[in-house]
Each structure stands twice: as structure tokens, then as C-alpha cells.
Amino acid sequence: MVTWIVAYVSTPWFTISQNGSCFGYFQGKRGIRQGDPMSPLLFTLCMEYLSRRITKVISRVEFNYHPLYRPLKLNHLCFADDLLMFCRGNRTSIKVLLRAFATFSYSSGLEMNNEKSDIYFNGIAQGEVDYILRISVFKAGIFRFRYLGIPISYKIMGIEDCTRLVEKVVATIRGWGPRCLVIQGDFYLLRQS
């Protein structure tokens, strides 16, 4: 299986399409073609390795979970090609997560995009914030940002935020119209176009 995956990732060829015509071929240096149906599967395998790496590292050292996620033992979430990591804002815990990610990055060849990566703080002294920013290569993000259209904040979402989300979902469903919904008994099924 490993041999197949290595062959699959290391052998793609690409062409450039301009005005509907293809020009030349060149071999990819790493990764797979964008839109390749194997991409989600390979990404899931990689994220499984990252999850195991983080679990192993935090079990060996003093790691403090984020206070809200301690009961769940939650320290990271993956969605599509996004990774969210959580911990208490102390030096040891952040170093542990960074070390786990560095090990993952070294062994998988996957690297984070520092331009698109932020770190968020709440209730941490400015001296600690400055130190963490120096060791992490992240830039400090500002709270109340949107992720997948949902407002993210350290405060609980209010009725206003939830109402906007519900209105967006309802508007999207109404936009589908009868061409996409098939009524069968008490069920509404989405019809493939």
C-alpha cells in the first residue's frame, strides 16, 4: 500500500491549458493533481497520522488542555485542509503542539502556510504572547473572525448570530427550488443534476 501511495504521489505529470489548447508536459515535484479523487483519502490518512502524533506527544509530557475542551480531551480538529489546534496558553503546551506538528511535517513533507496561519490569545499576559509569537512563527489573529461563514469568538454566539446563520441556510434551501427537491411521502430528497 505504501509503495502504491508513493508511486501515486511521485509520478504525476501536468500540462498547461491556454485558450483551450494544452502545451507541453512537465513532471510534478511533489503532491497530486488538484481535484484528484484520491486527494481526500490521502489527506485523511495524513491527518490520522497527525492525530496519532499529537496524542503520543501530549501523553509523554505536561500538556494542559484548553479549559473549555479539557472534559473532551480535545486538542485539535481537522476540516478539509484546515487544522485547528487548542491548548492552554502556556509555553509548555504550545511547545508540545508545535513539536508534534514539526515531527508530522518532517515525516510527511506537508507544511503549513505561514501566510494563512494565525494564533489566537485570550486572557494571556502580553509578555507570554510576545514569547509565544517568537517561537511559533505565527502572527497574532484578532478575535471575531469568520470560519466557513460562522463567526468565531471567545464569547458564546448570541441570538443575532444564530438568526443570521439560520436565515442563510433557509435562503440557500429556498434557492434550490422544486427542481432539486423530490417529494416522496414525508421525505424530501435532493435530486442530482
mmCIF file of C-alpha atoms in Angstrom:
data_model
loop_
_atom_site.group_PDB
_atom_site.id
_atom_site.type_symbol
_atom_site.label_atom_id
_atom_site.label_comp_id
_atom_site.label_asym_id
_atom_site.label_seq_id
_atom_site.Cartn_x
_atom_site.Cartn_y
_atom_site.Cartn_z
ATOM 1 C CA MET A 1 0.000 0.000 0.000
ATOM 2 C CA VAL A 2 2.801 2.412 0.913
ATOM 3 C CA THR A 3 4.552 1.669 -2.400
ATOM 4 C CA TRP A 4 1.354 2.427 -4.311
ATOM 5 C CA ILE A 5 0.836 5.715 -2.491
ATOM 6 C CA VAL A 6 4.457 6.785 -3.047
ATOM 7 C CA ALA A 7 4.172 5.940 -6.755
ATOM 8 C CA TYR A 8 0.860 7.782 -6.988
ATOM 9 C CA VAL A 9 2.210 10.928 -5.333
ATOM 10 C CA SER A 10 5.597 10.970 -7.057
ATOM 11 C CA THR A 11 4.607 10.307 -10.688
ATOM 12 C CA PRO A 12 2.052 12.948 -11.784
ATOM 13 C CA TRP A 13 2.607 14.907 -14.975
ATOM 14 C CA PHE A 14 0.997 18.263 -15.690
ATOM 15 C CA THR A 15 0.161 20.296 -18.763
ATOM 16 C CA ILE A 16 -0.768 23.949 -19.128
ATOM 17 C CA SER A 17 -4.049 24.777 -20.822
ATOM 18 C CA GLN A 18 -4.271 28.115 -22.608
ATOM 19 C CA ASN A 19 -7.256 29.144 -24.728
ATOM 20 C CA GLY A 20 -8.484 25.556 -24.794
ATOM 21 C CA SER A 21 -5.170 24.093 -26.039
ATOM 22 C CA CYS A 22 -2.667 22.114 -23.973
ATOM 23 C CA PHE A 23 1.020 22.986 -24.120
ATOM 24 C CA GLY A 24 3.783 20.614 -23.053
ATOM 25 C CA TYR A 25 4.070 18.302 -20.101
ATOM 26 C CA PHE A 26 6.223 18.567 -17.025
ATOM 27 C CA GLN A 27 6.640 16.275 -14.064
ATOM 28 C CA GLY A 28 5.356 17.377 -10.651
ATOM 29 C CA LYS A 29 7.895 17.595 -7.866
ATOM 30 C CA ARG A 30 5.512 16.581 -5.078
ATOM 31 C CA GLY A 31 1.842 16.128 -4.347
ATOM 32 C CA ILE A 32 -1.009 15.103 -6.595
ATOM 33 C CA ARG A 33 -3.113 16.841 -9.187
ATOM 34 C CA GLN A 34 -5.648 19.352 -7.910
ATOM 35 C CA GLY A 35 -9.129 17.842 -7.935
ATOM 36 C CA ASP A 36 -7.798 14.290 -7.958
ATOM 37 C CA PRO A 37 -10.388 11.941 -6.387
ATOM 38 C CA MET A 38 -7.654 10.292 -4.285
ATOM 39 C CA SER A 39 -6.781 13.595 -2.623
ATOM 40 C CA PRO A 40 -9.383 13.456 0.194
ATOM 41 C CA LEU A 41 -8.415 9.887 1.065
ATOM 42 C CA LEU A 42 -4.699 10.654 1.201
ATOM 43 C CA PHE A 43 -5.369 13.794 3.226
ATOM 44 C CA THR A 44 -7.453 11.767 5.690
ATOM 45 C CA LEU A 45 -4.604 9.266 6.076
ATOM 46 C CA CYS A 46 -2.163 12.109 6.734
ATOM 47 C CA MET A 47 -4.437 13.747 9.295
ATOM 48 C CA GLU A 48 -4.873 10.407 11.058
ATOM 49 C CA TYR A 49 -1.095 10.225 11.399
ATOM 50 C CA LEU A 50 -1.039 13.804 12.734
ATOM 51 C CA SER A 51 -3.752 12.961 15.279
ATOM 52 C CA ARG A 52 -1.794 9.960 16.493
ATOM 53 C CA ARG A 53 1.415 12.013 16.615
ATOM 54 C CA ILE A 54 -0.225 14.702 18.764
ATOM 55 C CA THR A 55 -1.815 12.110 21.067
ATOM 56 C CA LYS A 56 1.523 10.364 21.559
ATOM 57 C CA VAL A 57 3.459 13.554 22.270
ATOM 58 C CA ILE A 58 0.969 15.010 24.751
ATOM 59 C CA SER A 59 0.782 11.746 26.681
ATOM 60 C CA ARG A 60 4.514 11.931 27.473
ATOM 61 C CA VAL A 61 4.816 15.477 28.765
ATOM 62 C CA GLU A 62 2.959 18.034 30.829
ATOM 63 C CA PHE A 63 0.257 19.262 28.477
ATOM 64 C CA ASN A 64 -2.628 21.477 29.550
ATOM 65 C CA TYR A 65 -5.828 21.332 27.554
ATOM 66 C CA HIS A 66 -7.750 24.493 26.816
ATOM 67 C CA PRO A 67 -10.096 24.867 29.820
ATOM 68 C CA LEU A 68 -13.246 24.555 27.689
ATOM 69 C CA TYR A 69 -12.020 21.374 25.967
ATOM 70 C CA ARG A 70 -10.457 19.539 28.928
ATOM 71 C CA PRO A 71 -13.528 17.334 29.596
ATOM 72 C CA LEU A 72 -13.472 16.189 25.952
ATOM 73 C CA LYS A 73 -9.659 15.883 25.829
ATOM 74 C CA LEU A 74 -9.895 17.911 22.600
ATOM 75 C CA ASN A 75 -6.654 19.403 21.307
ATOM 76 C CA HIS A 76 -7.208 19.621 17.547
ATOM 77 C CA LEU A 77 -9.823 19.493 14.790
ATOM 78 C CA CYS A 78 -9.362 18.927 11.061
ATOM 79 C CA PHE A 79 -11.767 20.022 8.364
ATOM 80 C CA ALA A 80 -10.939 19.841 4.643
ATOM 81 C CA ASP A 81 -7.399 21.251 4.533
ATOM 82 C CA ASP A 82 -7.737 23.269 7.741
ATOM 83 C CA LEU A 83 -6.248 22.367 11.093
ATOM 84 C CA LEU A 84 -7.295 23.964 14.383
ATOM 85 C CA MET A 85 -5.179 23.239 17.475
ATOM 86 C CA PHE A 86 -6.213 24.115 21.035
ATOM 87 C CA CYS A 87 -4.359 24.269 24.334
ATOM 88 C CA ARG A 88 -3.967 26.360 27.450
ATOM 89 C CA GLY A 89 -1.903 29.423 26.601
ATOM 90 C CA ASN A 90 1.283 28.420 28.374
ATOM 91 C CA ARG A 91 4.742 27.856 26.940
ATOM 92 C CA THR A 92 4.914 24.125 27.626
ATOM 93 C CA SER A 93 1.592 23.248 25.999
ATOM 94 C CA ILE A 94 2.241 25.347 22.916
ATOM 95 C CA LYS A 95 5.739 23.906 22.521
ATOM 96 C CA VAL A 96 4.273 20.393 22.742
ATOM 97 C CA LEU A 97 1.789 21.079 19.911
ATOM 98 C CA LEU A 98 4.469 22.773 17.794
ATOM 99 C CA ARG A 99 6.846 19.844 18.337
ATOM 100 C CA ALA A 100 4.164 17.328 17.324
ATOM 101 C CA PHE A 101 3.376 19.320 14.197
ATOM 102 C CA ALA A 102 7.081 19.706 13.325
ATOM 103 C CA THR A 103 7.559 15.925 13.578
ATOM 104 C CA PHE A 104 4.493 15.371 11.397
ATOM 105 C CA SER A 105 5.715 17.939 8.878
ATOM 106 C CA TYR A 106 9.200 16.431 8.708
ATOM 107 C CA SER A 107 7.948 12.885 8.166
ATOM 108 C CA SER A 108 5.053 13.684 5.795
ATOM 109 C CA GLY A 109 6.533 16.557 3.797
ATOM 110 C CA LEU A 110 3.377 18.597 4.442
ATOM 111 C CA GLU A 111 3.966 22.117 5.664
ATOM 112 C CA MET A 112 1.679 24.802 6.945
ATOM 113 C CA ASN A 113 1.231 28.027 5.047
ATOM 114 C CA ASN A 114 2.541 30.650 7.468
ATOM 115 C CA GLU A 115 0.811 33.397 5.475
ATOM 116 C CA LYS A 116 -2.599 31.847 6.166
ATOM 117 C CA SER A 117 -1.934 30.687 9.730
ATOM 118 C CA ASP A 118 -2.807 32.683 12.840
ATOM 119 C CA ILE A 119 -2.652 32.121 16.575
ATOM 120 C CA TYR A 120 -5.348 33.494 18.870
ATOM 121 C CA PHE A 121 -4.916 34.519 22.502
ATOM 122 C CA ASN A 122 -7.369 35.342 25.254
ATOM 123 C CA GLY A 123 -6.509 36.306 28.809
ATOM 124 C CA ILE A 124 -2.738 35.863 28.453
ATOM 125 C CA ALA A 125 -0.152 38.409 29.646
ATOM 126 C CA GLN A 126 1.499 40.404 26.846
ATOM 127 C CA GLY A 127 4.972 39.072 27.760
ATOM 128 C CA GLU A 128 3.766 35.498 27.232
ATOM 129 C CA VAL A 129 2.064 36.483 23.974
ATOM 130 C CA ASP A 130 5.309 38.012 22.667
ATOM 131 C CA TYR A 131 7.330 34.920 23.622
ATOM 132 C CA ILE A 132 4.828 32.531 22.009
ATOM 133 C CA LEU A 133 4.754 34.594 18.808
ATOM 134 C CA ARG A 134 8.579 34.449 18.643
ATOM 135 C CA ILE A 135 8.773 30.659 18.983
ATOM 136 C CA SER A 136 5.764 29.819 16.803
ATOM 137 C CA VAL A 137 6.296 31.849 13.577
ATOM 138 C CA PHE A 138 2.557 32.623 13.596
ATOM 139 C CA LYS A 139 1.070 36.073 13.516
ATOM 140 C CA ALA A 140 -1.462 37.067 16.155
ATOM 141 C CA GLY A 141 -5.049 36.844 14.928
ATOM 142 C CA ILE A 142 -7.797 39.134 16.094
ATOM 143 C CA PHE A 143 -10.920 37.674 17.606
ATOM 144 C CA ARG A 144 -14.232 37.856 15.962
ATOM 145 C CA PHE A 145 -13.352 36.348 12.630
ATOM 146 C CA ARG A 146 -15.360 34.086 10.340
ATOM 147 C CA TYR A 147 -14.594 30.464 9.580
ATOM 148 C CA LEU A 148 -16.767 28.867 6.902
ATOM 149 C CA GLY A 149 -19.193 31.745 7.337
ATOM 150 C CA ILE A 150 -19.605 31.200 11.077
ATOM 151 C CA PRO A 151 -18.454 33.941 13.453
ATOM 152 C CA ILE A 152 -15.745 32.668 15.790
ATOM 153 C CA SER A 153 -15.295 34.426 19.086
ATOM 154 C CA TYR A 154 -14.315 33.643 22.639
ATOM 155 C CA LYS A 155 -17.841 34.646 23.624
ATOM 156 C CA ILE A 156 -20.934 32.487 23.215
ATOM 157 C CA MET A 157 -22.836 33.163 19.988
ATOM 158 C CA GLY A 158 -25.842 35.387 20.546
ATOM 159 C CA ILE A 159 -29.331 35.115 19.089
ATOM 160 C CA GLU A 160 -28.378 37.634 16.401
ATOM 161 C CA ASP A 161 -25.508 35.439 15.147
ATOM 162 C CA CYS A 162 -27.636 32.298 15.135
ATOM 163 C CA THR A 163 -30.516 34.076 13.385
ATOM 164 C CA ARG A 164 -28.205 35.158 10.546
ATOM 165 C CA LEU A 165 -26.948 31.592 10.121
ATOM 166 C CA VAL A 166 -30.467 30.167 10.040
ATOM 167 C CA GLU A 167 -31.550 32.829 7.518
ATOM 168 C CA LYS A 168 -28.620 31.921 5.239
ATOM 169 C CA VAL A 169 -29.454 28.216 5.366
ATOM 170 C CA VAL A 170 -33.145 28.875 4.683
ATOM 171 C CA ALA A 171 -32.284 31.201 1.760
ATOM 172 C CA THR A 172 -29.990 28.559 0.280
ATOM 173 C CA ILE A 173 -32.670 25.866 0.536
ATOM 174 C CA ARG A 174 -35.291 28.165 -0.988
ATOM 175 C CA GLY A 175 -32.892 28.856 -3.856
ATOM 176 C CA TRP A 176 -32.820 25.167 -4.689
ATOM 177 C CA GLY A 177 -36.480 25.333 -5.585
ATOM 178 C CA PRO A 178 -38.602 22.457 -6.793
ATOM 179 C CA ARG A 179 -36.050 21.433 -9.435
ATOM 180 C CA CYS A 180 -33.787 19.941 -6.762
ATOM 181 C CA LEU A 181 -36.305 18.592 -4.274
ATOM 182 C CA VAL A 182 -38.343 15.468 -4.927
ATOM 183 C CA ILE A 183 -41.250 14.820 -2.566
ATOM 184 C CA GLN A 184 -41.713 11.147 -1.676
ATOM 185 C CA GLY A 185 -44.099 10.505 1.189
ATOM 186 C CA ASP A 186 -42.907 12.545 4.162
ATOM 187 C CA PHE A 187 -39.306 12.785 2.882
ATOM 188 C CA TYR A 188 -37.569 15.428 0.820
ATOM 189 C CA LEU A 189 -34.757 14.021 -1.280
ATOM 190 C CA LEU A 190 -32.107 16.008 -3.083
ATOM 191 C CA ARG A 191 -32.007 15.143 -6.759
ATOM 192 C CA GLN A 192 -28.644 15.011 -8.508
ATOM 193 C CA SER A 193 -28.420 17.367 -11.503
#
